[in-house]
Amino acid sequence: MENSRQPEVDGMCDEKPIHLNGISRETFELFLEFTFGRYVDILCFHIDELSKFLRFCDMYQCSHAREFVISRISSARYRFHPAKLINLAIKYHVRSIFPYAFQQLAETPITELTHAHRELMGNEVFLNVIYVQAALDSHRRIVAAEEPKILMHSNECQDPTGCNEDWHAIWWNGMGRFLLDGRNPQPYDDAVKRFKELQFGRVSEGCKDLMFKILDQGAAFKHAQQFLSETCSFLVEKLVFEPEPPSP
């Protein structure tokens, strides 16, 4: 009676490796290290390799590995260019990293975005980045040039006319300079903090305290962030689809 011999299949021995088309050896080893509980320093991997790993997770419905990689990318998102994060978010349906990446792109000078960055983020995102930057720049100039008016002076204010004149002059020479500095424009919060440290001339203490309270409420400044958030939400809904749940 002849001995039956089990046919060799992929993965039985080193001479018969498992072939996974489009998956590199490094990607598969990363999956094995995660699956069997070994410590994996995701940050040692290039963003392109992590992209391949996410593709592997999607192909084989490895939801836990996918969540792990996404969480590590999110925790170290500052290490990756936002255009690459946008690319990952759209390609692999990762909504959680899109808002941060879009915010960073909106704050990146357009001259620093290369053709490669544009290819990564796609025309839709790139055009919206330009649109948002133009709108935010216009809003910044309006805020810098038009100070909040002192509608009612405090009881201790002895010179309302002089108070108004100095408030206008200090706003332009302070907030205007901080917000529109060509070399180092300040964010709104930082600009307000530095503005409060200035000398206010004929502006009375009561009027100054009243206007500082208005600045702290940030009504004028919040319009920019709200516009940015709404644009980002629109793009997320349009471009980043929710991943389909794995089949039972």
mmCIF file of C-alpha atoms in Angstrom:
data_model
loop_
_atom_site.group_PDB
_atom_site.id
_atom_site.type_symbol
_atom_site.label_atom_id
_atom_site.label_comp_id
_atom_site.label_asym_id
_atom_site.label_seq_id
_atom_site.Cartn_x
_atom_site.Cartn_y
_atom_site.Cartn_z
ATOM 1 C CA MET A 1 0.000 0.000 0.000
ATOM 2 C CA GLU A 2 1.531 3.231 -1.098
ATOM 3 C CA ASN A 3 2.019 5.943 1.543
ATOM 4 C CA SER A 4 -0.278 8.824 0.859
ATOM 5 C CA ARG A 5 1.609 12.081 0.760
ATOM 6 C CA GLN A 6 -0.030 15.363 1.587
ATOM 7 C CA PRO A 7 0.493 17.839 -1.219
ATOM 8 C CA GLU A 8 2.633 20.826 -0.344
ATOM 9 C CA VAL A 9 0.740 24.084 -0.193
ATOM 10 C CA ASP A 10 1.836 27.678 0.285
ATOM 11 C CA GLY A 11 3.009 28.296 3.830
ATOM 12 C CA MET A 12 3.875 24.709 4.746
ATOM 13 C CA CYS A 13 7.622 25.334 4.633
ATOM 14 C CA ASP A 14 10.220 27.946 3.775
ATOM 15 C CA GLU A 15 10.482 26.575 0.267
ATOM 16 C CA LYS A 16 6.746 27.156 -0.271
ATOM 17 C CA PRO A 17 6.120 30.735 0.935
ATOM 18 C CA ILE A 18 2.717 32.366 0.959
ATOM 19 C CA HIS A 19 2.317 34.623 -2.050
ATOM 20 C CA LEU A 20 0.199 37.724 -1.546
ATOM 21 C CA ASN A 21 0.087 39.846 -4.650
ATOM 22 C CA GLY A 22 0.787 43.507 -3.965
ATOM 23 C CA ILE A 23 1.840 42.921 -0.355
ATOM 24 C CA SER A 24 5.489 43.373 0.546
ATOM 25 C CA ARG A 25 7.373 41.148 2.926
ATOM 26 C CA GLU A 26 7.747 44.036 5.367
ATOM 27 C CA THR A 27 4.003 44.626 5.400
ATOM 28 C CA PHE A 28 3.245 40.985 6.119
ATOM 29 C CA GLU A 29 5.892 40.818 8.856
ATOM 30 C CA LEU A 30 4.334 43.917 10.422
ATOM 31 C CA PHE A 31 0.990 42.114 10.428
ATOM 32 C CA LEU A 32 2.526 39.012 12.042
ATOM 33 C CA GLU A 33 4.230 41.073 14.721
ATOM 34 C CA PHE A 34 0.973 42.808 15.607
ATOM 35 C CA THR A 35 -1.109 39.602 15.462
ATOM 36 C CA PHE A 36 1.157 37.616 17.775
ATOM 37 C CA GLY A 37 1.525 40.336 20.353
ATOM 38 C CA ARG A 38 5.034 41.531 19.737
ATOM 39 C CA TYR A 39 5.769 45.219 20.217
ATOM 40 C CA VAL A 40 5.469 47.102 16.947
ATOM 41 C CA ASP A 41 6.878 50.608 16.631
ATOM 42 C CA ILE A 42 4.659 51.892 13.856
ATOM 43 C CA LEU A 43 6.593 55.162 13.735
ATOM 44 C CA CYS A 44 9.637 53.371 12.349
ATOM 45 C CA PHE A 45 7.705 52.651 9.171
ATOM 46 C CA HIS A 46 7.454 55.005 6.236
ATOM 47 C CA ILE A 47 4.018 56.395 5.486
ATOM 48 C CA ASP A 48 3.961 54.446 2.206
ATOM 49 C CA GLU A 49 4.523 51.190 4.086
ATOM 50 C CA LEU A 50 1.726 52.043 6.504
ATOM 51 C CA SER A 51 -0.491 52.733 3.513
ATOM 52 C CA LYS A 52 0.241 49.234 2.218
ATOM 53 C CA PHE A 53 -0.541 47.815 5.630
ATOM 54 C CA LEU A 54 -3.935 49.529 5.646
ATOM 55 C CA ARG A 55 -4.572 48.093 2.190
ATOM 56 C CA PHE A 56 -3.673 44.646 3.523
ATOM 57 C CA CYS A 57 -6.066 45.111 6.464
ATOM 58 C CA ASP A 58 -8.870 46.098 4.109
ATOM 59 C CA MET A 59 -8.223 43.209 1.732
ATOM 60 C CA TYR A 60 -8.334 40.610 4.507
ATOM 61 C CA GLN A 61 -10.794 42.409 6.801
ATOM 62 C CA CYS A 62 -8.330 42.698 9.707
ATOM 63 C CA SER A 63 -10.334 45.322 11.583
ATOM 64 C CA HIS A 64 -8.316 45.185 14.834
ATOM 65 C CA ALA A 65 -5.003 45.619 13.033
ATOM 66 C CA ARG A 66 -6.514 48.453 11.001
ATOM 67 C CA GLU A 67 -7.740 50.257 14.122
ATOM 68 C CA PHE A 68 -4.340 49.828 15.740
ATOM 69 C CA VAL A 69 -2.470 51.348 12.794
ATOM 70 C CA ILE A 70 -4.930 54.238 12.470
ATOM 71 C CA SER A 71 -4.633 55.042 16.181
ATOM 72 C CA ARG A 72 -0.834 55.088 15.971
ATOM 73 C CA ILE A 73 -0.873 57.266 12.851
ATOM 74 C CA SER A 74 -3.267 59.665 14.601
ATOM 75 C CA SER A 75 -1.111 59.877 17.714
ATOM 76 C CA ALA A 76 1.944 60.753 15.592
ATOM 77 C CA ARG A 77 0.171 62.702 12.860
ATOM 78 C CA TYR A 78 2.558 65.641 13.262
ATOM 79 C CA ARG A 79 5.339 63.453 11.802
ATOM 80 C CA PHE A 80 3.629 63.077 8.440
ATOM 81 C CA HIS A 81 2.954 65.683 5.780
ATOM 82 C CA PRO A 82 -0.755 66.602 5.828
ATOM 83 C CA ALA A 83 -1.090 65.875 2.093
ATOM 84 C CA LYS A 84 -0.097 62.261 2.781
ATOM 85 C CA LEU A 85 -2.574 62.052 5.645
ATOM 86 C CA ILE A 86 -5.317 63.369 3.362
ATOM 87 C CA ASN A 87 -4.388 60.698 0.835
ATOM 88 C CA LEU A 88 -4.637 57.967 3.482
ATOM 89 C CA ALA A 89 -7.926 59.324 4.796
ATOM 90 C CA ILE A 90 -9.574 59.281 1.360
ATOM 91 C CA LYS A 91 -8.051 56.041 0.083
ATOM 92 C CA TYR A 92 -8.747 54.002 3.210
ATOM 93 C CA HIS A 93 -11.852 55.790 4.536
ATOM 94 C CA VAL A 94 -10.244 57.170 7.708
ATOM 95 C CA ARG A 95 -12.347 60.130 8.746
ATOM 96 C CA SER A 96 -10.579 60.718 12.055
ATOM 97 C CA ILE A 97 -7.335 62.037 10.538
ATOM 98 C CA PHE A 98 -8.888 64.243 7.837
ATOM 99 C CA PRO A 99 -9.767 67.350 9.960
ATOM 100 C CA TYR A 100 -6.271 67.689 11.417
ATOM 101 C CA ALA A 101 -4.639 67.273 8.003
ATOM 102 C CA PHE A 102 -6.954 69.793 6.337
ATOM 103 C CA GLN A 103 -6.344 72.324 9.131
ATOM 104 C CA GLN A 104 -2.598 71.970 8.606
ATOM 105 C CA LEU A 105 -2.943 72.414 4.850
ATOM 106 C CA ALA A 106 -5.035 75.550 5.369
ATOM 107 C CA GLU A 107 -2.180 76.986 7.453
ATOM 108 C CA THR A 108 0.559 75.942 5.014
ATOM 109 C CA PRO A 109 1.670 78.662 2.551
ATOM 110 C CA ILE A 110 0.495 77.655 -0.901
ATOM 111 C CA THR A 111 4.031 78.114 -2.239
ATOM 112 C CA GLU A 112 5.169 75.247 -0.005
ATOM 113 C CA LEU A 113 2.723 72.772 -1.564
ATOM 114 C CA THR A 114 4.419 70.944 -4.409
ATOM 115 C CA HIS A 115 2.942 69.186 -7.416
ATOM 116 C CA ALA A 116 3.483 65.893 -5.577
ATOM 117 C CA HIS A 117 1.442 67.205 -2.633
ATOM 118 C CA ARG A 118 -1.328 68.228 -4.994
ATOM 119 C CA GLU A 119 -1.344 64.760 -6.548
ATOM 120 C CA LEU A 120 -1.616 63.191 -3.108
ATOM 121 C CA MET A 121 -4.528 65.280 -1.894
ATOM 122 C CA GLY A 122 -6.382 65.455 -5.231
ATOM 123 C CA ASN A 123 -7.824 68.452 -7.084
ATOM 124 C CA GLU A 124 -10.968 68.688 -4.931
ATOM 125 C CA VAL A 125 -9.044 69.111 -1.679
ATOM 126 C CA PHE A 126 -6.363 71.288 -3.277
ATOM 127 C CA LEU A 127 -8.902 73.746 -4.696
ATOM 128 C CA ASN A 128 -10.690 73.943 -1.352
ATOM 129 C CA VAL A 129 -7.387 74.614 0.416
ATOM 130 C CA ILE A 130 -6.811 77.575 -1.927
ATOM 131 C CA TYR A 131 -10.378 78.788 -1.427
ATOM 132 C CA VAL A 132 -10.159 78.510 2.359
ATOM 133 C CA GLN A 133 -6.785 80.246 2.512
ATOM 134 C CA ALA A 134 -8.117 83.150 0.437
ATOM 135 C CA ALA A 135 -11.225 83.463 2.625
ATOM 136 C CA LEU A 136 -9.243 83.284 5.874
ATOM 137 C CA ASP A 137 -6.751 85.850 4.593
ATOM 138 C CA SER A 138 -9.583 88.221 3.720
ATOM 139 C CA HIS A 139 -11.175 87.722 7.145
ATOM 140 C CA ARG A 140 -7.839 88.329 8.861
ATOM 141 C CA ARG A 141 -7.398 91.643 7.024
ATOM 142 C CA ILE A 142 -10.913 92.746 8.001
ATOM 143 C CA VAL A 143 -10.329 91.930 11.676
ATOM 144 C CA ALA A 144 -6.951 93.686 11.609
ATOM 145 C CA ALA A 145 -8.339 96.850 10.040
ATOM 146 C CA GLU A 146 -11.677 97.166 11.836
ATOM 147 C CA GLU A 147 -11.376 97.281 15.605
ATOM 148 C CA PRO A 148 -14.392 96.488 17.800
ATOM 149 C CA LYS A 149 -16.002 99.790 18.691
ATOM 150 C CA ILE A 150 -16.370 101.092 22.232
ATOM 151 C CA LEU A 151 -20.143 101.503 22.185
ATOM 152 C CA MET A 152 -20.480 102.600 25.809
ATOM 153 C CA HIS A 153 -17.654 104.088 27.859
ATOM 154 C CA SER A 154 -17.176 103.244 31.510
ATOM 155 C CA ASN A 155 -18.163 105.733 34.227
ATOM 156 C CA GLU A 156 -14.512 106.446 34.984
ATOM 157 C CA CYS A 157 -13.713 107.398 31.383
ATOM 158 C CA GLN A 158 -12.968 111.154 31.453
ATOM 159 C CA ASP A 159 -12.168 111.586 27.740
ATOM 160 C CA PRO A 160 -14.384 109.442 25.484
ATOM 161 C CA THR A 161 -13.070 111.066 22.303
ATOM 162 C CA GLY A 162 -9.444 110.523 23.232
ATOM 163 C CA CYS A 163 -10.303 107.029 24.442
ATOM 164 C CA ASN A 164 -11.781 106.146 21.025
ATOM 165 C CA GLU A 165 -8.864 107.665 19.128
ATOM 166 C CA ASP A 166 -6.216 105.802 21.117
ATOM 167 C CA TRP A 167 -8.145 102.532 21.020
ATOM 168 C CA HIS A 168 -8.272 102.796 17.214
ATOM 169 C CA ALA A 169 -4.572 103.681 16.927
ATOM 170 C CA ILE A 170 -3.408 100.961 19.312
ATOM 171 C CA TRP A 171 -5.584 98.357 17.593
ATOM 172 C CA TRP A 172 -4.085 99.125 14.194
ATOM 173 C CA ASN A 173 -0.505 99.338 15.458
ATOM 174 C CA GLY A 174 -0.973 96.287 17.681
ATOM 175 C CA MET A 175 -3.504 93.748 16.399
ATOM 176 C CA GLY A 176 -3.075 94.950 12.827
ATOM 177 C CA ARG A 177 0.680 94.415 13.006
ATOM 178 C CA PHE A 178 0.433 91.067 14.799
ATOM 179 C CA LEU A 179 -2.156 89.614 12.426
ATOM 180 C CA LEU A 180 -0.665 90.932 9.182
ATOM 181 C CA ASP A 181 3.028 90.494 9.905
ATOM 182 C CA GLY A 182 4.408 89.349 6.568
ATOM 183 C CA ARG A 183 7.207 87.323 8.141
ATOM 184 C CA ASN A 184 5.414 85.882 11.157
ATOM 185 C CA PRO A 185 1.635 86.451 11.281
ATOM 186 C CA GLN A 186 0.270 85.552 14.707
ATOM 187 C CA PRO A 187 -2.711 83.278 15.379
ATOM 188 C CA TYR A 188 -5.684 85.116 16.840
ATOM 189 C CA ASP A 189 -5.146 83.875 20.405
ATOM 190 C CA ASP A 190 -1.458 84.821 20.406
ATOM 191 C CA ALA A 191 -2.199 88.192 18.836
ATOM 192 C CA VAL A 192 -4.773 88.995 21.533
ATOM 193 C CA LYS A 193 -2.354 87.957 24.284
ATOM 194 C CA ARG A 194 0.361 90.255 22.950
ATOM 195 C CA PHE A 195 -2.147 93.042 22.335
ATOM 196 C CA LYS A 196 -3.164 93.070 26.002
ATOM 197 C CA GLU A 197 0.447 93.742 27.014
ATOM 198 C CA LEU A 198 0.590 97.072 25.145
ATOM 199 C CA GLN A 199 0.272 100.575 26.595
ATOM 200 C CA PHE A 200 -3.191 102.035 25.927
ATOM 201 C CA GLY A 201 -2.673 105.781 26.329
ATOM 202 C CA ARG A 202 -5.933 107.609 26.974
ATOM 203 C CA VAL A 203 -8.037 104.434 27.014
ATOM 204 C CA SER A 204 -9.464 104.221 30.530
ATOM 205 C CA GLU A 205 -9.014 101.062 32.615
ATOM 206 C CA GLY A 206 -12.766 100.482 32.676
ATOM 207 C CA CYS A 207 -13.104 100.754 28.896
ATOM 208 C CA LYS A 208 -10.035 98.570 28.382
ATOM 209 C CA ASP A 209 -11.390 95.841 30.676
ATOM 210 C CA LEU A 210 -14.737 95.956 28.891
ATOM 211 C CA MET A 211 -13.129 95.563 25.450
ATOM 212 C CA PHE A 212 -10.836 92.790 26.697
ATOM 213 C CA LYS A 213 -13.933 90.836 27.750
ATOM 214 C CA ILE A 214 -15.317 91.225 24.227
ATOM 215 C CA LEU A 215 -12.025 90.029 22.751
ATOM 216 C CA ASP A 216 -11.972 87.015 25.071
ATOM 217 C CA GLN A 217 -15.400 85.989 23.800
ATOM 218 C CA GLY A 218 -13.786 85.765 20.369
ATOM 219 C CA ALA A 219 -16.957 86.360 18.359
ATOM 220 C CA ALA A 220 -15.117 87.866 15.393
ATOM 221 C CA PHE A 221 -12.309 85.327 15.515
ATOM 222 C CA LYS A 222 -14.558 82.268 15.672
ATOM 223 C CA HIS A 223 -15.992 82.930 12.212
ATOM 224 C CA ALA A 224 -12.733 81.809 10.618
ATOM 225 C CA GLN A 225 -12.600 78.526 12.540
ATOM 226 C CA GLN A 226 -16.281 77.877 11.872
ATOM 227 C CA PHE A 227 -15.773 78.408 8.136
ATOM 228 C CA LEU A 228 -12.784 76.075 8.151
ATOM 229 C CA SER A 229 -14.702 73.397 10.079
ATOM 230 C CA GLU A 230 -17.705 73.590 7.751
ATOM 231 C CA THR A 231 -15.516 73.253 4.661
ATOM 232 C CA CYS A 232 -13.718 70.309 6.223
ATOM 233 C CA SER A 233 -17.013 68.590 7.138
ATOM 234 C CA PHE A 234 -18.268 69.050 3.580
ATOM 235 C CA LEU A 235 -15.156 67.381 2.163
ATOM 236 C CA VAL A 236 -15.286 64.536 4.664
ATOM 237 C CA GLU A 237 -18.886 63.755 3.739
ATOM 238 C CA LYS A 238 -18.118 63.955 0.034
ATOM 239 C CA LEU A 239 -14.743 62.200 -0.165
ATOM 240 C CA VAL A 240 -14.248 59.989 2.880
ATOM 241 C CA PHE A 241 -16.790 57.198 2.858
ATOM 242 C CA GLU A 242 -17.507 55.163 5.967
ATOM 243 C CA PRO A 243 -15.811 51.757 5.670
ATOM 244 C CA GLU A 244 -18.164 48.873 5.081
ATOM 245 C CA PRO A 245 -18.479 46.513 8.073
ATOM 246 C CA PRO A 246 -16.849 43.099 7.604
ATOM 247 C CA SER A 247 -19.045 40.264 6.411
ATOM 248 C CA PRO A 248 -20.282 37.958 9.199
#
